[in-house]
C-alpha positions in Angstrom: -36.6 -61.0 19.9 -33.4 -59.0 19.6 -32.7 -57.2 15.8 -29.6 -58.4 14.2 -28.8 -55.5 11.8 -28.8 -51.7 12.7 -28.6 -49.0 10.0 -28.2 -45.6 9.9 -29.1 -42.7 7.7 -26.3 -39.9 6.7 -27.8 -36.9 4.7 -24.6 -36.2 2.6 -25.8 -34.1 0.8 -26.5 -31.6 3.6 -23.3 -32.1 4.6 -21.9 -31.1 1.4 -24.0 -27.8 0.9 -22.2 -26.5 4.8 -19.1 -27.4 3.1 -19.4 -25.6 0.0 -20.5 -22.7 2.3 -17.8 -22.5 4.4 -15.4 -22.5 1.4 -17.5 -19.6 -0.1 -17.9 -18.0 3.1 -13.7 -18.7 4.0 -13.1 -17.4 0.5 -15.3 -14.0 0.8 -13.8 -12.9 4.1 -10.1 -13.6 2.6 -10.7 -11.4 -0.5 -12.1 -9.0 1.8 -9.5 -8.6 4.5 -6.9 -8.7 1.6 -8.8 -5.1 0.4 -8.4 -4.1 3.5 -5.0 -4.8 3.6 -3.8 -3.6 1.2 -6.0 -0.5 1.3 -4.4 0.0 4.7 -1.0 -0.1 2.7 -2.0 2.3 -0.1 -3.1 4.7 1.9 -0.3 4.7 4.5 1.9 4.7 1.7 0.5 7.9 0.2 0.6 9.6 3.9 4.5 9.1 3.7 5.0 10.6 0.4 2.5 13.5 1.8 4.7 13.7 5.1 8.3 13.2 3.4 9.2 16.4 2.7 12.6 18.0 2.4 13.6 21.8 2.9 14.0 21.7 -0.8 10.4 20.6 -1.4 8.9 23.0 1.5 11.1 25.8 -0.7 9.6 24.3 -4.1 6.2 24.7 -2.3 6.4 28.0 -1.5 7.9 29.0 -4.4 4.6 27.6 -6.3 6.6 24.5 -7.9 5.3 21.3 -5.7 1.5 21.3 -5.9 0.8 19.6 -2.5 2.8 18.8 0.5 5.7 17.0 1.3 7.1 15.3 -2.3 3.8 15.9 -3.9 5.2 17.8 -7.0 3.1 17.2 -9.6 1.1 14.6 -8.4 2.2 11.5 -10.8 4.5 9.5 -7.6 1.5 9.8 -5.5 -1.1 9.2 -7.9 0.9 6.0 -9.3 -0.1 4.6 -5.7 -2.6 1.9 -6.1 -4.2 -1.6 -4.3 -5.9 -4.0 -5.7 -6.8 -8.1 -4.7 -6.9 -10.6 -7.0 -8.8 -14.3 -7.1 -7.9 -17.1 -9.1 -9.1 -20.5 -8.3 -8.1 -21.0 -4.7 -6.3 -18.5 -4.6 -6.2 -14.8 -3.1 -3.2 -12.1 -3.6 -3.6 -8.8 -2.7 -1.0 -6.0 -4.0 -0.1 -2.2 -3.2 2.5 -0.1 -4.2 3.7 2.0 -7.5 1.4 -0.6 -9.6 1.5 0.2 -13.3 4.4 2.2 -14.7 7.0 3.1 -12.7 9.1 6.4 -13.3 12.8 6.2 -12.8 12.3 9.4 -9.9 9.8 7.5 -7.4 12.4 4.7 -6.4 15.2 8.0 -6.7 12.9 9.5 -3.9 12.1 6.2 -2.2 15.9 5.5 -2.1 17.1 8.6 -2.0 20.3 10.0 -4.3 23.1 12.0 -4.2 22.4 15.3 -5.9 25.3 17.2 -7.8 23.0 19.8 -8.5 21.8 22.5 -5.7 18.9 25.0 -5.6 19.2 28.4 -6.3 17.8 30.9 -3.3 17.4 34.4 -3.6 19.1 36.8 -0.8 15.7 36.3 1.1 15.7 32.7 1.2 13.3 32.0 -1.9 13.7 29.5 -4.3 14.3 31.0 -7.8 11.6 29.6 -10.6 11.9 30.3 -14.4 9.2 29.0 -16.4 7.8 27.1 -13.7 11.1 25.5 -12.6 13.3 25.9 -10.2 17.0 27.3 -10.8 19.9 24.9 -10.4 23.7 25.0 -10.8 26.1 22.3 -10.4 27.3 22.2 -6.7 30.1 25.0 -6.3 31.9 22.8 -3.9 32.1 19.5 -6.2 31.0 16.5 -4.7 27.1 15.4 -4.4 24.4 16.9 -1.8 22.5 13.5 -0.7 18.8 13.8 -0.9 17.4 11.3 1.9 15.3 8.7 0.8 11.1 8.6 1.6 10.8 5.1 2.2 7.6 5.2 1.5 7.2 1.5 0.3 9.3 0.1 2.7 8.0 1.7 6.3 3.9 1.3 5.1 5.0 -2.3 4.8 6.0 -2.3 8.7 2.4 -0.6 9.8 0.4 -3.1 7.7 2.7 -5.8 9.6 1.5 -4.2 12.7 -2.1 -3.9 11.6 -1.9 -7.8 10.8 -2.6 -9.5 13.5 -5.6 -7.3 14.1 -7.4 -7.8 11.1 -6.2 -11.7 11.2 -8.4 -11.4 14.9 -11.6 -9.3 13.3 -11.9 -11.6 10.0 -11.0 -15.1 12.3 -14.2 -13.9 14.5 -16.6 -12.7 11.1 -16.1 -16.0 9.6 -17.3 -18.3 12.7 -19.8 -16.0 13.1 -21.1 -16.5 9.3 -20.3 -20.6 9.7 -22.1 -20.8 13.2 -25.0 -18.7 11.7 -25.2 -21.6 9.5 -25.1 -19.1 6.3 -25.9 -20.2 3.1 
């Protein structure tokens, strides 16, 4: 005698739990290769400013004026450097840069300016200090002496574009590992 229903079972509920785990699991790998990220960012970032240097700031070095190198006077520009990721809902952003307050002088040295003021150097070649300062006068000449800009911001943006598609590739392969490990 042939059967003249057929039914079948679904557990939906099972299904359910693996998709509420690959959300969680899709979600933790974002907010983690967003830290990355931006990490990446920060810190390439704060090797520019470290790097940047002009012959005035080499000068303000040795004179004992710029605590660290390249435009790493007194430590605030650098310092003001930060990262941080951010989840709301569905939602991931990830941030680096001058985060917080930002002085007038970091976008001046991201930019660069012209400069009618110009160092004073002894006959040797030092930079004059007084009280922890270094001497200025207006420039002789007229006119401005352009300070080049860092460009700090704008050239760690370009390596975290080329560090993309790597970490895009190494968080891709951590999350189907996770989902085909059938994590919970």
């Amino acid at each position: 005698m042939a059967r003249s229903d057929y039914s079948v079972s679904i557990n939906v509920d099972g299904l359910l739990k693996k998709a509420n785990s690959i959300k969680r699991i899709v979600t933790e790998e974002t907010v983690a290769m967003s830290g990355e990220i931006v990490e990446f960012g920060e810190n390439e970032m704060k090797a520019i400013i470290l790097t940047s240097g002009t012959p005035f700031s080499d000068a303000a070095r040795s004179a004992g004026i710029n605590k660290g190198p390249g435009r790493f006077r007194t430590g605030q520009m650098y310092n003001a450097v930060k990262s941080r990721v951010t989840v709301s809902g569905n939602s991931v952003s990830a941030e680096y840069g001058w985060l917080g307050k930002i002085r007038k002088y970091f976008l001046y040295q991201e930019y660069g300016f012209r400069n009618k003021f110009i160092a004073s150097y002894s006959g040797s070649g030092v930079l004059r200090v007084d009280s922890g300062s270094p001497v200025v006068r207006r420039n002789p000449n007229g006119g401005y002496k352009n300070t080049p800009g860092m460009f700090a911001l704008r050239d760690s943006q370009k390596s975290v574009e080329k560090e993309l598609p790597r970490l895009l590739k190494k968080y891709r392969g951590r999350i189907t590992r996770r989902i085909n490990k059938g994590e919970k």
